[in-house]
């Protein structure tokens, strides 16, 4: 159970900090080297995942520095696979999703800071997560940043912000009984506001087929700019089509923290409806991209919609160099390119 939030507890908003948008300038990107073999199905899948992570790390390193957290006995392997293009941070790890177990970095006048959310492996999906629960704090200590321990079970992939006070999230994730069963929606909103600086929270519904993360928003929708949200649109035959339509309905009825109506950009998702090695729906999503300085690193799925998605994102983010990286071996583990990265702002 999460701890209480008392009136005199330190929190970012009271100290002048807030979570910036992902397109704000970064000092580096954090990643974690794959280490939980079971999520990739077999030894071949595990190897392919490592190769895919290395491709993403090398792609991002063309735009900004990358630090790869790695277990000490995996350091040589990670260094070789990434061709020496990343800095290694040796520490204990249970899994490899830096977005979710890593810190949410903050900006403000008081120097470096970040939020360490309570982490319970996506609603206790995995038995061993003690090291991942400590990972955010270890990163912040390494960066000599002020640590704010949030009394909320949350993962970085569960929230997305516009940098101007608006946050989007899914009912399916943060209102799930496996996360915060003792908290009301209002109490969750209060914690999100105090620890990210959000003044307006837009809840986008539920019903998505993603059982691994319980419908993380970063696979469904994200900000392209303040007042503008990209939403992934699956094929009509996909079970996520109707929930995606509900996301669009909610956004079009909403106003952001600045009082603006929200513009929706529809992004066709992969045409192919496939399953992963567990026979679950493969969580392929073009929304799950990452914005390093001056670039956009997005997934390719060997799908007819790969180029369509690239063109739409190029229009959303003019002036950025776009690198499209094969991500099929990453999504076999339950996440995408955004899920394996975490930005550290300037």
CSV table of C-alpha atoms in Angstrom, one decimal:
chain,number,residue,atom,x,y,z
A,1,UNK,CA,0.0,0.0,0.0
A,2,UNK,CA,1.2,3.5,-0.8
A,3,UNK,CA,2.0,5.8,2.1
A,4,UNK,CA,-0.1,8.7,3.1
A,5,UNK,CA,0.3,12.2,1.7
A,6,UNK,CA,0.5,14.6,4.5
A,7,UNK,CA,0.2,18.4,4.2
A,8,UNK,CA,3.8,19.1,5.1
A,9,UNK,CA,5.3,16.4,2.9
A,10,UNK,CA,7.9,17.7,0.4
A,11,UNK,CA,6.6,17.7,-3.1
A,12,UNK,CA,7.8,19.2,-6.4
A,13,UNK,CA,5.1,21.8,-7.0
A,14,UNK,CA,5.6,23.4,-3.6
A,15,UNK,CA,9.3,23.7,-4.4
A,16,UNK,CA,8.8,25.2,-7.9
A,17,UNK,CA,9.3,22.0,-10.0
A,18,UNK,CA,7.3,20.5,-12.8
A,19,UNK,CA,7.5,17.8,-15.4
A,20,UNK,CA,8.5,19.3,-18.8
A,21,UNK,CA,7.2,18.1,-22.1
A,22,UNK,CA,9.3,15.4,-23.8
A,23,UNK,CA,10.3,17.9,-26.6
A,24,UNK,CA,12.0,20.1,-24.1
A,25,UNK,CA,15.9,19.9,-24.4
A,26,UNK,CA,17.5,16.9,-22.9
A,27,UNK,CA,20.9,16.3,-21.4
A,28,UNK,CA,20.7,12.6,-22.0
A,29,UNK,CA,18.5,9.5,-22.5
A,30,UNK,CA,18.4,6.7,-20.0
A,31,UNK,CA,17.8,3.0,-21.0
A,32,UNK,CA,18.1,-0.4,-19.3
A,33,UNK,CA,19.8,-3.4,-20.8
A,34,UNK,CA,17.4,-6.4,-21.2
A,35,UNK,CA,17.8,-8.8,-18.3
A,36,UNK,CA,14.5,-10.6,-17.5
A,37,UNK,CA,14.8,-13.4,-20.0
A,38,UNK,CA,11.3,-14.8,-19.4
A,39,UNK,CA,9.5,-11.9,-21.0
A,40,UNK,CA,11.0,-12.6,-24.4
A,41,UNK,CA,9.9,-16.2,-24.7
A,42,UNK,CA,13.1,-18.1,-25.4
A,43,UNK,CA,16.8,-17.6,-25.8
A,44,UNK,CA,16.5,-16.5,-29.4
A,45,UNK,CA,13.8,-13.9,-28.5
A,46,UNK,CA,16.0,-12.6,-25.7
A,47,UNK,CA,19.0,-12.2,-28.0
A,48,UNK,CA,16.9,-10.4,-30.6
A,49,UNK,CA,15.6,-8.1,-27.9
A,50,UNK,CA,19.1,-7.1,-26.9
A,51,UNK,CA,20.0,-6.4,-30.5
A,52,UNK,CA,16.9,-4.3,-30.9
A,53,UNK,CA,17.7,-2.3,-27.8
A,54,UNK,CA,21.2,-1.7,-29.0
A,55,UNK,CA,19.8,-0.4,-32.4
A,56,UNK,CA,17.6,2.1,-30.5
A,57,UNK,CA,20.5,3.2,-28.3
A,58,UNK,CA,22.7,3.7,-31.3
A,59,UNK,CA,20.0,5.7,-33.1
A,60,UNK,CA,19.4,8.0,-30.1
A,61,UNK,CA,23.1,8.5,-29.6
A,62,UNK,CA,23.3,10.3,-32.9
A,63,UNK,CA,21.1,13.1,-31.3
A,64,UNK,CA,22.1,13.1,-27.6
A,65,UNK,CA,24.1,11.1,-25.0
A,66,UNK,CA,22.7,7.8,-23.9
A,67,UNK,CA,23.3,6.1,-20.5
A,68,UNK,CA,22.5,2.4,-20.4
A,69,UNK,CA,21.8,0.9,-16.9
A,70,UNK,CA,23.2,-2.6,-16.9
A,71,UNK,CA,23.9,-5.4,-14.4
A,72,UNK,CA,27.7,-5.6,-13.9
A,73,UNK,CA,28.0,-9.0,-15.4
A,74,UNK,CA,26.2,-7.8,-18.6
A,75,UNK,CA,28.3,-4.7,-19.0
A,76,UNK,CA,30.8,-6.2,-21.6
A,77,UNK,CA,27.9,-7.5,-23.7
A,78,UNK,CA,26.1,-4.2,-23.7
A,79,UNK,CA,29.2,-2.2,-24.5
A,80,UNK,CA,29.9,-4.5,-27.5
A,81,UNK,CA,26.4,-4.5,-28.8
A,82,UNK,CA,26.1,-0.7,-28.6
A,83,UNK,CA,29.5,-0.2,-30.3
A,84,UNK,CA,30.7,1.9,-27.4
A,85,UNK,CA,28.3,4.6,-28.3
A,86,UNK,CA,26.6,4.7,-24.8
A,87,UNK,CA,27.8,5.3,-21.3
A,88,UNK,CA,27.2,2.4,-18.9
A,89,UNK,CA,25.7,2.7,-15.4
A,90,UNK,CA,26.2,-0.5,-13.5
A,91,UNK,CA,23.5,-1.3,-11.0
A,92,UNK,CA,21.1,-4.2,-10.1
A,93,UNK,CA,18.1,-4.6,-12.3
A,94,UNK,CA,15.1,-6.9,-12.6
A,95,UNK,CA,13.8,-5.7,-16.0
A,96,UNK,CA,14.5,-3.3,-18.8
A,97,UNK,CA,11.7,-0.7,-19.1
A,98,UNK,CA,13.4,2.6,-18.2
A,99,UNK,CA,10.3,4.6,-18.9
A,100,UNK,CA,8.4,2.8,-16.1
A,101,UNK,CA,10.9,2.1,-13.4
A,102,UNK,CA,13.1,5.1,-14.0
A,103,UNK,CA,12.5,8.5,-12.5
A,104,UNK,CA,10.3,11.2,-13.9
A,105,UNK,CA,12.8,14.1,-14.2
A,106,UNK,CA,11.6,17.6,-13.3
A,107,UNK,CA,12.8,21.1,-14.1
A,108,UNK,CA,12.8,24.2,-11.8
A,109,UNK,CA,15.0,26.9,-10.3
A,110,UNK,CA,16.3,24.6,-7.5
A,111,UNK,CA,18.6,22.4,-9.6
A,112,UNK,CA,18.2,18.8,-10.6
A,113,UNK,CA,15.2,16.9,-9.3
A,114,UNK,CA,13.0,13.9,-10.1
A,115,UNK,CA,10.1,11.8,-8.9
A,116,UNK,CA,10.5,8.2,-7.8
A,117,UNK,CA,7.0,6.7,-8.2
A,118,UNK,CA,6.1,3.6,-6.2
A,119,UNK,CA,6.7,0.7,-8.6
A,120,UNK,CA,4.9,-2.7,-8.2
A,121,UNK,CA,5.7,-4.3,-11.6
A,122,UNK,CA,2.6,-3.2,-13.4
A,123,UNK,CA,0.2,-4.4,-10.7
A,124,UNK,CA,2.4,-7.3,-9.5
A,125,UNK,CA,2.7,-8.9,-12.9
A,126,UNK,CA,6.1,-10.2,-11.9
A,127,UNK,CA,7.2,-11.6,-8.5
A,128,UNK,CA,10.7,-10.1,-8.4
A,129,UNK,CA,10.9,-6.3,-8.8
A,130,UNK,CA,12.7,-5.1,-5.7
A,131,UNK,CA,15.7,-3.7,-7.6
A,132,UNK,CA,13.5,-2.0,-10.2
A,133,UNK,CA,11.5,-0.4,-7.3
A,134,UNK,CA,14.9,1.2,-6.2
A,135,UNK,CA,16.1,2.1,-9.7
A,136,UNK,CA,14.6,5.6,-9.9
A,137,UNK,CA,16.2,6.6,-6.7
A,138,UNK,CA,19.6,5.2,-7.8
A,139,UNK,CA,19.5,7.2,-11.0
A,140,UNK,CA,18.6,10.4,-9.1
A,141,UNK,CA,21.4,9.8,-6.6
A,142,UNK,CA,23.8,9.2,-9.4
A,143,UNK,CA,22.8,12.5,-11.0
A,144,UNK,CA,22.9,14.3,-7.6
A,145,UNK,CA,19.3,15.2,-8.0
A,146,UNK,CA,16.7,15.9,-5.3
A,147,UNK,CA,14.5,12.9,-4.9
A,148,UNK,CA,10.7,13.2,-4.4
A,149,UNK,CA,9.2,10.0,-3.4
A,150,UNK,CA,5.6,10.0,-4.6
A,151,UNK,CA,2.9,8.3,-2.6
A,152,UNK,CA,1.3,6.8,-5.7
A,153,UNK,CA,1.8,3.6,-7.7
A,154,UNK,CA,2.5,4.8,-11.2
A,155,UNK,CA,4.8,4.2,-14.1
A,156,UNK,CA,6.3,6.7,-16.5
A,157,UNK,CA,4.4,5.2,-19.4
A,158,UNK,CA,1.1,5.8,-17.7
A,159,UNK,CA,1.3,9.6,-18.0
A,160,UNK,CA,2.1,12.2,-20.7
A,161,UNK,CA,2.3,15.9,-20.3
A,162,UNK,CA,2.3,19.0,-22.6
A,163,UNK,CA,4.7,21.1,-20.4
A,164,UNK,CA,2.0,23.7,-19.9
A,165,UNK,CA,-0.1,22.0,-17.1
A,166,UNK,CA,-2.0,19.3,-18.9
A,167,UNK,CA,-1.6,15.6,-18.3
A,168,UNK,CA,-3.3,12.7,-20.1
A,169,UNK,CA,-3.7,9.2,-18.6
A,170,UNK,CA,-5.9,6.1,-18.8
A,171,UNK,CA,-8.6,5.1,-16.3
A,172,UNK,CA,-7.5,1.5,-17.0
A,173,UNK,CA,-4.1,2.0,-15.5
A,174,UNK,CA,-4.1,4.3,-12.5
A,175,UNK,CA,-7.6,3.5,-11.4
A,176,UNK,CA,-6.9,-0.2,-11.6
A,177,UNK,CA,-7.3,-2.1,-8.3
A,178,UNK,CA,-3.8,-3.6,-8.8
A,179,UNK,CA,-2.3,-0.1,-8.5
A,180,UNK,CA,-4.0,2.2,-6.1
A,181,UNK,CA,-7.1,0.4,-4.7
A,182,UNK,CA,-7.3,2.6,-1.6
A,183,UNK,CA,-7.2,5.9,-3.5
A,184,UNK,CA,-10.1,7.7,-5.1
A,185,UNK,CA,-9.8,9.4,-8.5
A,186,UNK,CA,-9.6,12.7,-6.8
A,187,UNK,CA,-6.8,11.6,-4.5
A,188,UNK,CA,-4.9,10.2,-7.5
A,189,UNK,CA,-5.4,13.5,-9.3
A,190,UNK,CA,-4.1,15.4,-6.3
A,191,UNK,CA,-0.9,13.3,-6.2
A,192,UNK,CA,-0.4,13.7,-10.0
A,193,UNK,CA,-0.8,17.5,-9.7
A,194,UNK,CA,1.6,17.8,-6.7
A,195,UNK,CA,4.3,15.7,-8.3
A,196,UNK,CA,4.1,16.7,-12.0
A,197,UNK,CA,2.7,20.2,-11.9
A,198,UNK,CA,-0.4,19.2,-13.8
A,199,UNK,CA,-3.3,21.6,-13.4
A,200,UNK,CA,-5.6,19.7,-15.7
A,201,UNK,CA,-5.9,15.9,-16.0
A,202,UNK,CA,-7.7,14.3,-18.9
A,203,UNK,CA,-8.8,10.7,-18.3
A,204,UNK,CA,-9.0,8.8,-21.5
A,205,UNK,CA,-11.0,5.7,-20.6
A,206,UNK,CA,-10.3,1.9,-20.6
A,207,UNK,CA,-11.0,-1.3,-22.4
A,208,UNK,CA,-7.7,-1.7,-24.2
A,209,UNK,CA,-6.4,-5.3,-24.8
A,210,UNK,CA,-3.0,-4.5,-23.3
A,211,UNK,CA,-2.8,-6.8,-20.3
A,212,UNK,CA,0.9,-6.2,-19.7
A,213,UNK,CA,0.7,-2.6,-18.6
A,214,UNK,CA,-3.1,-2.3,-18.3
A,215,UNK,CA,-3.4,0.2,-21.1
A,216,UNK,CA,-0.4,2.6,-20.8
A,217,UNK,CA,-1.2,5.9,-22.4
A,218,UNK,CA,2.1,6.0,-24.2
A,219,UNK,CA,0.9,3.2,-26.5
A,220,UNK,CA,-2.4,5.0,-27.2
A,221,UNK,CA,-2.0,8.8,-27.2
A,222,UNK,CA,0.6,11.5,-26.7
A,223,UNK,CA,1.0,15.2,-27.1
A,224,UNK,CA,2.4,16.5,-30.3
A,225,UNK,CA,2.3,20.1,-28.9
A,226,UNK,CA,0.2,21.9,-26.3
A,227,UNK,CA,-3.4,21.6,-27.3
A,228,UNK,CA,-2.6,18.8,-29.9
A,229,UNK,CA,-2.8,15.1,-29.2
A,230,UNK,CA,-1.9,12.2,-31.4
A,231,UNK,CA,-4.1,9.1,-31.1
A,232,UNK,CA,-3.4,5.7,-32.6
A,233,UNK,CA,-6.3,4.3,-34.6
A,234,UNK,CA,-6.3,0.5,-34.9
A,235,UNK,CA,-8.0,-1.3,-37.8
A,236,UNK,CA,-11.8,-1.7,-37.3
A,237,UNK,CA,-11.4,-5.4,-36.7
A,238,UNK,CA,-9.0,-4.8,-33.8
A,239,UNK,CA,-10.5,-5.0,-30.3
A,240,UNK,CA,-8.9,-1.7,-29.4
A,241,UNK,CA,-10.8,0.2,-32.2
A,242,UNK,CA,-13.8,1.1,-30.0
A,243,UNK,CA,-11.7,2.2,-27.0
A,244,UNK,CA,-9.6,4.4,-29.3
A,245,UNK,CA,-12.8,6.0,-30.6
A,246,UNK,CA,-13.7,6.7,-26.9
A,247,UNK,CA,-10.3,8.3,-26.4
A,248,UNK,CA,-11.0,10.7,-29.4
A,249,UNK,CA,-14.4,11.5,-28.1
A,250,UNK,CA,-13.1,12.4,-24.6
A,251,UNK,CA,-10.3,14.6,-26.1
A,252,UNK,CA,-12.6,16.5,-28.4
A,253,UNK,CA,-14.9,17.3,-25.5
A,254,UNK,CA,-12.0,18.4,-23.3
A,255,UNK,CA,-10.1,21.6,-22.8
A,256,UNK,CA,-6.5,21.8,-21.6
A,257,UNK,CA,-5.0,23.7,-18.6
A,258,UNK,CA,-4.9,26.8,-20.8
A,259,UNK,CA,-8.5,26.6,-21.7
A,260,UNK,CA,-7.8,25.5,-25.3
A,261,UNK,CA,-9.9,22.9,-27.1
A,262,UNK,CA,-7.8,19.8,-27.9
A,263,UNK,CA,-7.0,19.1,-31.5
A,264,UNK,CA,-6.7,15.4,-32.3
A,265,UNK,CA,-4.3,14.0,-34.9
A,266,UNK,CA,-5.4,10.5,-36.0
A,267,UNK,CA,-2.4,8.1,-36.6
A,268,UNK,CA,-3.2,4.8,-38.3
A,269,UNK,CA,-1.8,1.9,-36.4
A,270,UNK,CA,-0.3,-1.1,-38.1
A,271,UNK,CA,-2.6,-2.9,-40.5
A,272,UNK,CA,-1.6,-6.3,-39.4
A,273,UNK,CA,-3.2,-7.8,-36.3
A,274,UNK,CA,-0.7,-10.2,-34.8
A,275,UNK,CA,-0.1,-12.1,-31.6
A,276,UNK,CA,3.1,-12.3,-29.6
A,277,UNK,CA,4.9,-15.5,-28.4
A,278,UNK,CA,2.3,-15.8,-25.5
A,279,UNK,CA,-0.6,-15.7,-28.0
A,280,UNK,CA,-1.6,-12.3,-26.7
A,281,UNK,CA,-2.3,-9.4,-29.1
A,282,UNK,CA,1.0,-7.8,-30.1
A,283,UNK,CA,1.1,-4.3,-28.8
A,284,UNK,CA,2.4,-2.6,-32.0
A,285,UNK,CA,1.9,1.1,-31.9
A,286,UNK,CA,3.4,4.0,-33.8
A,287,UNK,CA,2.5,6.3,-30.9
A,288,UNK,CA,5.2,4.7,-28.9
A,289,UNK,CA,8.0,6.8,-30.4
A,290,UNK,CA,10.7,8.9,-28.7
A,291,UNK,CA,11.9,12.6,-29.1
A,292,UNK,CA,15.6,13.0,-28.6
A,293,UNK,CA,17.1,16.5,-29.2
A,294,UNK,CA,16.4,17.4,-32.9
A,295,UNK,CA,15.1,13.9,-33.8
A,296,UNK,CA,12.3,11.4,-33.6
A,297,UNK,CA,13.1,7.7,-33.2
A,298,UNK,CA,10.0,5.7,-34.2
A,299,UNK,CA,9.1,2.1,-34.7
A,300,UNK,CA,8.8,0.1,-37.9
A,301,UNK,CA,6.9,-3.1,-38.0
A,302,UNK,CA,7.4,-4.3,-41.5
A,303,UNK,CA,3.8,-3.2,-42.1
A,304,UNK,CA,2.1,-1.3,-45.0
A,305,UNK,CA,1.4,1.6,-42.6
A,306,UNK,CA,5.0,2.2,-41.6
A,307,UNK,CA,5.6,4.9,-44.2
A,308,UNK,CA,2.1,6.5,-43.6
A,309,UNK,CA,2.9,6.8,-39.9
A,310,UNK,CA,6.3,8.3,-40.7
A,311,UNK,CA,4.8,10.9,-42.9
A,312,UNK,CA,2.1,11.9,-40.3
A,313,UNK,CA,4.7,12.2,-37.5
A,314,UNK,CA,7.0,14.2,-39.8
A,315,UNK,CA,4.2,16.7,-40.3
A,316,UNK,CA,3.6,16.8,-36.5
A,317,UNK,CA,7.2,17.5,-35.7
A,318,UNK,CA,8.7,19.5,-38.6
A,319,UNK,CA,12.4,20.1,-38.7
A,320,UNK,CA,13.2,16.9,-36.8
A,321,UNK,CA,15.3,14.1,-38.3
A,322,UNK,CA,13.3,10.9,-38.2
A,323,UNK,CA,14.9,7.5,-37.7
A,324,UNK,CA,12.6,4.5,-38.1
A,325,UNK,CA,13.9,1.4,-36.2
A,326,UNK,CA,12.5,-2.1,-36.4
A,327,UNK,CA,10.7,-2.7,-33.1
A,328,UNK,CA,9.0,-6.1,-33.5
A,329,UNK,CA,11.5,-7.8,-31.3
A,330,UNK,CA,11.0,-5.1,-28.6
A,331,UNK,CA,7.2,-5.4,-28.5
A,332,UNK,CA,7.4,-9.1,-28.1
A,333,UNK,CA,8.4,-8.2,-24.5
A,334,UNK,CA,5.3,-6.0,-23.9
A,335,UNK,CA,6.5,-2.5,-24.8
A,336,UNK,CA,7.9,-0.2,-27.5
A,337,UNK,CA,10.6,2.4,-28.1
A,338,UNK,CA,9.1,5.0,-25.8
A,339,UNK,CA,8.8,2.3,-23.0
A,340,UNK,CA,12.6,1.6,-23.1
A,341,UNK,CA,13.7,5.2,-22.9
A,342,UNK,CA,13.5,8.0,-20.3
A,343,UNK,CA,14.6,11.6,-21.0
A,344,UNK,CA,16.6,13.7,-18.6
A,345,UNK,CA,15.9,17.3,-19.3
A,346,UNK,CA,18.3,20.2,-19.1
